[in-house]
Short mmCIF file of C-alpha atoms in Angstrom, two decimals:
data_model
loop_
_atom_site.label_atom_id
_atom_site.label_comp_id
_atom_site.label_asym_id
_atom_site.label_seq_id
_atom_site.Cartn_x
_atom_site.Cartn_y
_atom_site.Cartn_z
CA UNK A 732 -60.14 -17.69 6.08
CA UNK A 733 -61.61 -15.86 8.95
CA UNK A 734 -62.38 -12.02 8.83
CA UNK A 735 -63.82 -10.20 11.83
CA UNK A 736 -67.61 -8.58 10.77
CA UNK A 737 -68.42 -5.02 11.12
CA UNK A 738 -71.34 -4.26 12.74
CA UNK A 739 -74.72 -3.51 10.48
CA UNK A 740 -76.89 -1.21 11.04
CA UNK A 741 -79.68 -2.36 14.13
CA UNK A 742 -82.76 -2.20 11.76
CA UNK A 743 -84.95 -4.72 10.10
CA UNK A 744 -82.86 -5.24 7.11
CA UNK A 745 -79.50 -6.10 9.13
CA UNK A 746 -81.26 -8.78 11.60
CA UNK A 747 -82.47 -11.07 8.54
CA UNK A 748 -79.61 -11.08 6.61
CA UNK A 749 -78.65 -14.80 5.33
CA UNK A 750 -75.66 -15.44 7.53
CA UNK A 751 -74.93 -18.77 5.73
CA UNK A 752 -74.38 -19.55 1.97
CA UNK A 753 -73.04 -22.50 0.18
CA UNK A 754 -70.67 -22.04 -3.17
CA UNK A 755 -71.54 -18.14 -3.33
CA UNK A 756 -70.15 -15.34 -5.65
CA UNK A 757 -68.58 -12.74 -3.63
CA UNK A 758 -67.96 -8.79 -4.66
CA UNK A 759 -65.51 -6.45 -3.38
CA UNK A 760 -66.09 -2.77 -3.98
CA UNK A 761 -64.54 0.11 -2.51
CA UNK A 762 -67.79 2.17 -2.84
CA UNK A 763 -69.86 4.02 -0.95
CA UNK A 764 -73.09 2.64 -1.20
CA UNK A 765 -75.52 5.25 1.41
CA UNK A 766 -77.24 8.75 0.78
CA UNK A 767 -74.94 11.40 2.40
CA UNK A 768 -75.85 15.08 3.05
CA UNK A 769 -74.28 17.75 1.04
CA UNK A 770 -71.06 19.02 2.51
CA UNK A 771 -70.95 21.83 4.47
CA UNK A 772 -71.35 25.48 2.79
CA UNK A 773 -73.03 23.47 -0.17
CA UNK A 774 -75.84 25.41 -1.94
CA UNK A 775 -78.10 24.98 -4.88
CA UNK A 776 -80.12 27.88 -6.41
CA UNK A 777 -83.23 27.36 -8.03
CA UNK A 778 -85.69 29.30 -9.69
CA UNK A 779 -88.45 26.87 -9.89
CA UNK A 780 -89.78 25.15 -6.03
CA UNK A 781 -90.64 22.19 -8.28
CA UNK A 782 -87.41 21.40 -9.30
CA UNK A 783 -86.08 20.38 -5.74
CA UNK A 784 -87.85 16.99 -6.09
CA UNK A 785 -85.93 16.41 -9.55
CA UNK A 786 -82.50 16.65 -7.11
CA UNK A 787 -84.03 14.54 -5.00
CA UNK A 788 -85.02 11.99 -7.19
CA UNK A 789 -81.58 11.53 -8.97
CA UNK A 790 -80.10 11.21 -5.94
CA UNK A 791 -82.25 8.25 -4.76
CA UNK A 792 -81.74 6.92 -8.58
CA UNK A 793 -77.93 7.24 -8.29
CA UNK A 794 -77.74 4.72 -5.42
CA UNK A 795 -80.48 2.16 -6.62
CA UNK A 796 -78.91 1.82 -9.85
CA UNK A 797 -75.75 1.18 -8.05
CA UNK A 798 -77.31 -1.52 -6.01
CA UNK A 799 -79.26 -2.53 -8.77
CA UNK A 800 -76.02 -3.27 -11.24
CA UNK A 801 -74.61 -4.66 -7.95
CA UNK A 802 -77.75 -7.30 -7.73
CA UNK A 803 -77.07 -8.54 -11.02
CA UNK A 804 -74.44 -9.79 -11.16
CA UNK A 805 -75.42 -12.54 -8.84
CA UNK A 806 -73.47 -12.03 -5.88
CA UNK A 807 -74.73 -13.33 -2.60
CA UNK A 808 -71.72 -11.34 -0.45
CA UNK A 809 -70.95 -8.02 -0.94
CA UNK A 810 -68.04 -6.26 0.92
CA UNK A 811 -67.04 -2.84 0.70
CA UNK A 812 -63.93 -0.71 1.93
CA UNK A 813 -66.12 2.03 2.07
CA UNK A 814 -69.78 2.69 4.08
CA UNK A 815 -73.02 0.79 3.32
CA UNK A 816 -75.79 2.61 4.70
CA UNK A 817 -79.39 1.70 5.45
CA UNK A 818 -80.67 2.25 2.23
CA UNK A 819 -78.18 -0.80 1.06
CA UNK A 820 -78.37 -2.77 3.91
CA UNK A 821 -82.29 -2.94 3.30
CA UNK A 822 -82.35 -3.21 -0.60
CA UNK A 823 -79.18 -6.62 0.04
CA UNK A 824 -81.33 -7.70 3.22
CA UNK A 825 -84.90 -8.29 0.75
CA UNK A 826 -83.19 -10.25 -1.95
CA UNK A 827 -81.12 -12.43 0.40
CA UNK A 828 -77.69 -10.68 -0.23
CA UNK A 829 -75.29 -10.46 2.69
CA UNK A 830 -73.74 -7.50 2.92
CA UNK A 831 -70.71 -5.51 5.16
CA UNK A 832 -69.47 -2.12 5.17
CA UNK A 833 -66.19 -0.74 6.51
CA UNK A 834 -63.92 -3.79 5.52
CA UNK A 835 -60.66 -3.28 6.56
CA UNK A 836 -58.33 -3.22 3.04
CA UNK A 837 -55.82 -5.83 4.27
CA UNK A 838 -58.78 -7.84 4.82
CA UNK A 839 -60.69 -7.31 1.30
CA UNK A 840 -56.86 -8.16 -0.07
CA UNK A 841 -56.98 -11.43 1.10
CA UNK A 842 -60.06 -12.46 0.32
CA UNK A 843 -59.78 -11.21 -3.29
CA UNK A 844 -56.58 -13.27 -3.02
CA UNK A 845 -57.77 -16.57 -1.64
CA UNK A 846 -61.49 -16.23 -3.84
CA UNK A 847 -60.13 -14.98 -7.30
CA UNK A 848 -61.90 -11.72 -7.38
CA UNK A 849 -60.43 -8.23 -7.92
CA UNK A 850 -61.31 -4.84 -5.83
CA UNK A 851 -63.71 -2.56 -7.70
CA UNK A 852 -63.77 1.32 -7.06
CA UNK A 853 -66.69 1.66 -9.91
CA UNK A 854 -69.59 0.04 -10.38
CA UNK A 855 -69.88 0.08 -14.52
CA UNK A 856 -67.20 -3.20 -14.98
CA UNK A 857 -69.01 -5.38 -12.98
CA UNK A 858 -67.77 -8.35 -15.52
CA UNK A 859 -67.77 -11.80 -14.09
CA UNK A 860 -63.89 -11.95 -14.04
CA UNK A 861 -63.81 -9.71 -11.01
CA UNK A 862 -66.48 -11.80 -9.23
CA UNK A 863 -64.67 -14.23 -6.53
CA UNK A 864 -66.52 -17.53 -5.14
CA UNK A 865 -65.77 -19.65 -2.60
CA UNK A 866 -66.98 -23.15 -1.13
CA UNK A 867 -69.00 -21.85 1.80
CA UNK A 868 -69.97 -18.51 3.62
CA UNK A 869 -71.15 -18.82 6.93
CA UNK A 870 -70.96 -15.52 9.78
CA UNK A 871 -70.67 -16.74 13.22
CA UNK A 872 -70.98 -15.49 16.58
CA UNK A 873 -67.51 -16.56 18.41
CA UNK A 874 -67.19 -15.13 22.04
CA UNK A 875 -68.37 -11.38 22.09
CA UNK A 876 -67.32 -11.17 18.36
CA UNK A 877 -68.71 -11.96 14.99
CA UNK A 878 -66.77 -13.24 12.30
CA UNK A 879 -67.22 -14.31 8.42
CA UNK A 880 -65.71 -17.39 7.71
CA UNK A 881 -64.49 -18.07 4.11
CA UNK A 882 -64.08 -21.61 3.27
CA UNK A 883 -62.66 -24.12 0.41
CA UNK A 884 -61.20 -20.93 -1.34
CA UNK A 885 -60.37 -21.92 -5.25
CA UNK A 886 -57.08 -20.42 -4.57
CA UNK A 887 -56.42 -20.15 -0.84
CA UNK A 888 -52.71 -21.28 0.30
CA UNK A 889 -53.27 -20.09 3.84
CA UNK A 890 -55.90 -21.01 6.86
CA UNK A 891 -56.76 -18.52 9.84
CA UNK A 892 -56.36 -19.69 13.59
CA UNK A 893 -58.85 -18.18 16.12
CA UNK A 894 -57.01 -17.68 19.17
CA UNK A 895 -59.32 -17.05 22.50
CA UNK A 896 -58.49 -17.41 26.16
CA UNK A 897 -59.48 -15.38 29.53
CA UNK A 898 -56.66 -12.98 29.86
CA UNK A 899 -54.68 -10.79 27.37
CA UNK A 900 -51.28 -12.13 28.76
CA UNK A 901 -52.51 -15.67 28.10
CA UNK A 902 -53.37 -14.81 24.56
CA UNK A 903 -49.88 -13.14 23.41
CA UNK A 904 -48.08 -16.29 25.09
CA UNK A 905 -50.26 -18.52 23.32
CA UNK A 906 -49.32 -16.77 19.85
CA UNK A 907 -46.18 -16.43 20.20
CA UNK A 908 -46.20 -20.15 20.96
CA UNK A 909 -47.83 -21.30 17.76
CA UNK A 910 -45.55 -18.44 15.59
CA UNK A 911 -42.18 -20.00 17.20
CA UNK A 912 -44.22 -23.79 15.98
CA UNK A 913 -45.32 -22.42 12.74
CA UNK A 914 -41.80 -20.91 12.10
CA UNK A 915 -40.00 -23.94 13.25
CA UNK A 916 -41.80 -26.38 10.71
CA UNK A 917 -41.42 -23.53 8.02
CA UNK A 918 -37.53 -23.88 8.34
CA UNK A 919 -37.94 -27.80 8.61
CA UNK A 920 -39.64 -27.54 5.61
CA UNK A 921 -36.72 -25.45 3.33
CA UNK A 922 -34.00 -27.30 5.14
CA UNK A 923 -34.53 -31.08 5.28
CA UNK A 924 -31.26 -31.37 7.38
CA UNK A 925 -32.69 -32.09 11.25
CA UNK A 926 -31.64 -32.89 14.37
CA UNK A 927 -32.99 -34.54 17.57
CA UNK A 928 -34.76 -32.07 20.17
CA UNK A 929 -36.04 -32.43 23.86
CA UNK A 930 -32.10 -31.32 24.49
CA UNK A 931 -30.72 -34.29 23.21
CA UNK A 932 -27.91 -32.57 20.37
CA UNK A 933 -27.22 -30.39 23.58
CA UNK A 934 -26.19 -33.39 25.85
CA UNK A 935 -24.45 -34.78 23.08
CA UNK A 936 -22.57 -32.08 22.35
CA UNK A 937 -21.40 -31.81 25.78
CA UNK A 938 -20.01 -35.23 26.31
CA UNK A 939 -18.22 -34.73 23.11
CA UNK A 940 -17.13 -31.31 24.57
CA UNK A 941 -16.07 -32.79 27.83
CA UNK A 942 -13.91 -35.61 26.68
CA UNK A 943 -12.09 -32.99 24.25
CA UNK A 944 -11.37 -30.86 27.12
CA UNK A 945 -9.33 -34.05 29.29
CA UNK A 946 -6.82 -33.86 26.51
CA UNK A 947 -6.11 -30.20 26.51
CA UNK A 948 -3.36 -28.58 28.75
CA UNK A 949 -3.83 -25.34 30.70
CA UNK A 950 -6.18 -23.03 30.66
CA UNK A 951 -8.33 -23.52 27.77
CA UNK A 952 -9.73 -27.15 29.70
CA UNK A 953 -11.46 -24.99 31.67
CA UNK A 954 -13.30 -23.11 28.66
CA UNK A 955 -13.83 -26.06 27.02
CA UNK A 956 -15.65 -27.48 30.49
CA UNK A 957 -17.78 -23.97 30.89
CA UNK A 958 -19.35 -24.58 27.12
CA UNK A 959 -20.39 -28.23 27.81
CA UNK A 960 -21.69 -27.19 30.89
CA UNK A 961 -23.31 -24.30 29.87
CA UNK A 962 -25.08 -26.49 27.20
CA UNK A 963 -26.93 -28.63 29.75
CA UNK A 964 -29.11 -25.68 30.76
CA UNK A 965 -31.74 -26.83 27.71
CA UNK A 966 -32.37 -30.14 29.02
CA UNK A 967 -32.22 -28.65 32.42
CA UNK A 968 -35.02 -25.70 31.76
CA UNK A 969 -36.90 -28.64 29.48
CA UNK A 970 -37.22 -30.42 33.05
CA UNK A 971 -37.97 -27.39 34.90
CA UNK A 972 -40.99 -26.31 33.00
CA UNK A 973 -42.43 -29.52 32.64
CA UNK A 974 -42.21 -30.04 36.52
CA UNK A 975 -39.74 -32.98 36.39
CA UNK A 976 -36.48 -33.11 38.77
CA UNK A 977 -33.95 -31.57 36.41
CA UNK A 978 -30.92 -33.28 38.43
CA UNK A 979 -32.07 -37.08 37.85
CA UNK A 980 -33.21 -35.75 34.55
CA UNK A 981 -29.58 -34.87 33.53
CA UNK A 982 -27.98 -37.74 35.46
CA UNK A 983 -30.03 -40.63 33.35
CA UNK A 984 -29.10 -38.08 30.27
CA UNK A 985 -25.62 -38.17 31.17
CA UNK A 986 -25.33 -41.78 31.91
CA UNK A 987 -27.16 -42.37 28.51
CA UNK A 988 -24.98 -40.59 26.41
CA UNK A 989 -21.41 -41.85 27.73
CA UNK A 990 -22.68 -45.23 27.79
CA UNK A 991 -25.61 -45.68 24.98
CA UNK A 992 -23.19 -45.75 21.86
CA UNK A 993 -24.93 -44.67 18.41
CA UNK A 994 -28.22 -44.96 19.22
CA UNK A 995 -27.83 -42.95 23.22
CA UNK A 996 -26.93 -39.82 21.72
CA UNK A 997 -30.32 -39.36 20.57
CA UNK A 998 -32.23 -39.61 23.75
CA UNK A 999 -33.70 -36.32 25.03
CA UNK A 1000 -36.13 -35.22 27.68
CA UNK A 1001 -39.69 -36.96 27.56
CA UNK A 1002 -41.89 -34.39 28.60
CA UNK A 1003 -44.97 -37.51 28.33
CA UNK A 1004 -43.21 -40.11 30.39
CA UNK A 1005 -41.22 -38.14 32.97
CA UNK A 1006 -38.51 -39.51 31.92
CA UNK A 1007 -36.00 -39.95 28.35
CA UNK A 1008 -36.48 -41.14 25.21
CA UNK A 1009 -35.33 -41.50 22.00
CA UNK A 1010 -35.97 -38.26 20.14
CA UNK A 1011 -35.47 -39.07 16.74
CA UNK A 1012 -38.16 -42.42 17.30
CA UNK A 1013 -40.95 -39.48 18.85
CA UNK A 1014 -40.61 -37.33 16.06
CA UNK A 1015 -38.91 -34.84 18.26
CA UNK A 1016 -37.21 -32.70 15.64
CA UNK A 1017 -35.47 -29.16 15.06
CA UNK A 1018 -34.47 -27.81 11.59
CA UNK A 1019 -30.33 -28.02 11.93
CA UNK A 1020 -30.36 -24.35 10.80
CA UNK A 1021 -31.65 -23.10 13.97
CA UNK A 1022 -29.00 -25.07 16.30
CA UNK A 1023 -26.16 -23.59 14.24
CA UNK A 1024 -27.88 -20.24 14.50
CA UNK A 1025 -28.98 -20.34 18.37
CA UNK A 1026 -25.26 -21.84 19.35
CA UNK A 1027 -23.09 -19.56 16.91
CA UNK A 1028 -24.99 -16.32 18.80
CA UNK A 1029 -24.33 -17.48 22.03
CA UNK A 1030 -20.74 -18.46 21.47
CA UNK A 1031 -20.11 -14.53 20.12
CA UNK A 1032 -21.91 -12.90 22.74
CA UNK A 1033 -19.83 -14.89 25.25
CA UNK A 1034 -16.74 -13.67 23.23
CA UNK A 1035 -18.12 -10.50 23.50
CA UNK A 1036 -18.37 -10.71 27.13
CA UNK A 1037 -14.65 -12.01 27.66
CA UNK A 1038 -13.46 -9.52 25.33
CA UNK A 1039 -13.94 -6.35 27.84
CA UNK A 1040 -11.35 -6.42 30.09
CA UNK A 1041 -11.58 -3.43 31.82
CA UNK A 1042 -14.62 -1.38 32.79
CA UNK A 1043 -14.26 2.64 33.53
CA UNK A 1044 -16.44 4.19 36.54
CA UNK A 1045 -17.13 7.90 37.65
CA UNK A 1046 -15.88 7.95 41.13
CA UNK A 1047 -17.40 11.41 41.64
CA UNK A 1048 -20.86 9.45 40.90
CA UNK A 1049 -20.85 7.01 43.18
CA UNK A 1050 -19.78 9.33 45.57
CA UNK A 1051 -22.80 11.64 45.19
CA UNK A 1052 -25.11 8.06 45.38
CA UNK A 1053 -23.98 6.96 48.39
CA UNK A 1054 -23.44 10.69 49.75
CA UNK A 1055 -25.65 11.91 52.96
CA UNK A 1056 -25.06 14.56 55.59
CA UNK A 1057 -21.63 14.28 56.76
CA UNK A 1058 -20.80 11.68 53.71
CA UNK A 1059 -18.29 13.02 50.92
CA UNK A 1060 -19.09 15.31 48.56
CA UNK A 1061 -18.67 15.52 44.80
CA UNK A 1062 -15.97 18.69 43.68
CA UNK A 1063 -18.04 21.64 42.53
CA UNK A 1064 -17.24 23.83 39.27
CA UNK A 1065 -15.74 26.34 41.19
CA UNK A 1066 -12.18 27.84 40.99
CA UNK A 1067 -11.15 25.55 43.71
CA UNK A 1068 -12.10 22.65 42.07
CA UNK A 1069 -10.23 24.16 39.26
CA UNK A 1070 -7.32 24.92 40.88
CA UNK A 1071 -6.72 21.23 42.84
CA UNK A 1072 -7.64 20.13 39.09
CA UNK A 1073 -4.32 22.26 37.87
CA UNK A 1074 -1.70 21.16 41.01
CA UNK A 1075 -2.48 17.41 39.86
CA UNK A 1076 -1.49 18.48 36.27
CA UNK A 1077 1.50 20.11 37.83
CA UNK A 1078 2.76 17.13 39.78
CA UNK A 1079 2.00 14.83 37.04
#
């Protein structure tokens, strides 16, 4: 698990911090842990000048015996929702506690998740229950940005990738890239039924389409003959973006399928080899779920499509857009629009 740091405060206490532990107890708080100043309008009325060091004093004895119950319990990281100020920072820094302020609360949610601890908004049931571990802590300096990295989690079921690159565009296509990957294995995973990729149940399906389509009459040969074709464009793109000559691409697919038997209709586009190969023998899979999915959409928006048979325009519009001095103009609202409106209802 990898959580982005906050940034400490630049003093003494901050810049030795431990940055690494091994098999540490970790504490999540959602406390404030700094001195603040009283709010604004705040006032206190004494009678005695002596008495302002009393206030004072409690406050400073507030906070240390909040880091002080804090210390005993043996954590080595402490994170907290809320502020840690210098004071803290210090005080964690001289007895070789790590410490972090300003935690993000998705990000104290999964760590309490993956190391078995529990968010505490009170310091008095510190109890070792609520205390998560983990393997190993270790911050690190990635890039322009520090992380803490939470590893061999007692009860982590998920892993962070760090994504980095030189341009924003190139990072958003890379993660949408790995989320179509991750997704894809996620439905292999709940559906064991698979079929094979690189375009190969594509050109399969449109040989079987094709020869269908000799033994229809009329019209609907021609249909039939648009789908199959219309199912080559995956093996064609597959070519295309790998930099291979789609057309000899489809031709060796083509003459592979009508002629390979059982074991050609599994041949797809080798992206490796520049060439085809047997998709099902290089583990080139897709979860049968998403074919029936991706084809069944396409096949109603084409009925969509088909199913408008007429369109309605504005002629007055298009007029006025391609209108210019001397070009016709659009009829205005006034009463003789109104009135060659009323002789067409007439004649009609």
């Amino acid at each position: 698990m990898v959580l982005r740091s906050r940034k400490l405060s630049p003093m003494l206490g901050s810049n030795s911090n431990r940055k690494k532990f091994k098999n540490p107890k970790i504490c999540l708080l959602n406390v404030e842990l700094e001195l603040k100043s009283e709010k604004e309008n705040a006032e206190i009325r004494l009678d005695d000048p002596a008495e302002y060091q009393s206030i004072v004093d409690a406050e400073w004895s507030i906070i240390y015996e909040k880091l002080d119950k804090i210390t005993k319990t043996g954590a080595q990281v402490v994170l907290s929702r809320l502020a840690i100020g210098d004071l803290g920072t210090q005080y964690f820094a001289d007895r070789g506690i790590f410490c972090a302020g300003r935690v993000a609360d998705e990000d104290l949610r999964r760590v309490a998740k993956a190391c078995g601890g529990a968010v505490q908004t009170s310091i008095h049931n510190l109890v070792p229950e609520v205390i998560g571990a983990c393997g190993n802590f270790e911050e690190q300096q990635i890039g322009d940005e520090r992380y803490n990295i939470f590893s061999d989690c007692p009860q982590g079921k998920s892993t962070t990738i760090l994504l980095r690159g030189g341009a924003e565009q190139f990072i958003a296509e890379t993660e949408r890239s790995i989320h179509d990957s991750i997704m894809i294995v996620r439905r292999a995973v709940k559906n064991a039924r698979i079929v094979p990729g690189g375009g190969a149940i594509e050109m399969e399906l449109s040989r079987v389409l094709r020869d269908h389509a000799r033994k229809i009459y009329g019209k609907g040969q021609l249909i039939i003959n648009s789908y199959a074709k219309a199912l080559e464009i995956i093996p064609r793109q597959l070519s295309d973006n790998a930099g291979f000559d789609s057309t000899d691409i489809l031709n060796r697919l083509r003459q592979k399928h009508a002629a390979g038997g059982e074991a050609g209709r599994w041949y797809g586009v080798d992206v490796d080899t520049e060439g085809i190969c047997d998709s099902y023998e290089k583990f080139v899979w897709e979860p049968l779920v998403v074919k029936l999915s991706a084809l069944g959409a396409a096949t109603e928006a084409a009925c969509l499509v088909l199913s408008v048979d007429e369109t309605i325009t504005n002629p007055a519009s298009e007029q006025a857009g391609a209108g210019g001095p001397g070009g016709p103009r659009p009829g205005g609202r006034g009463r003789g629009g109104r009135m060659a409106l009323g002789g067409m209802a007439r004649r009609r």
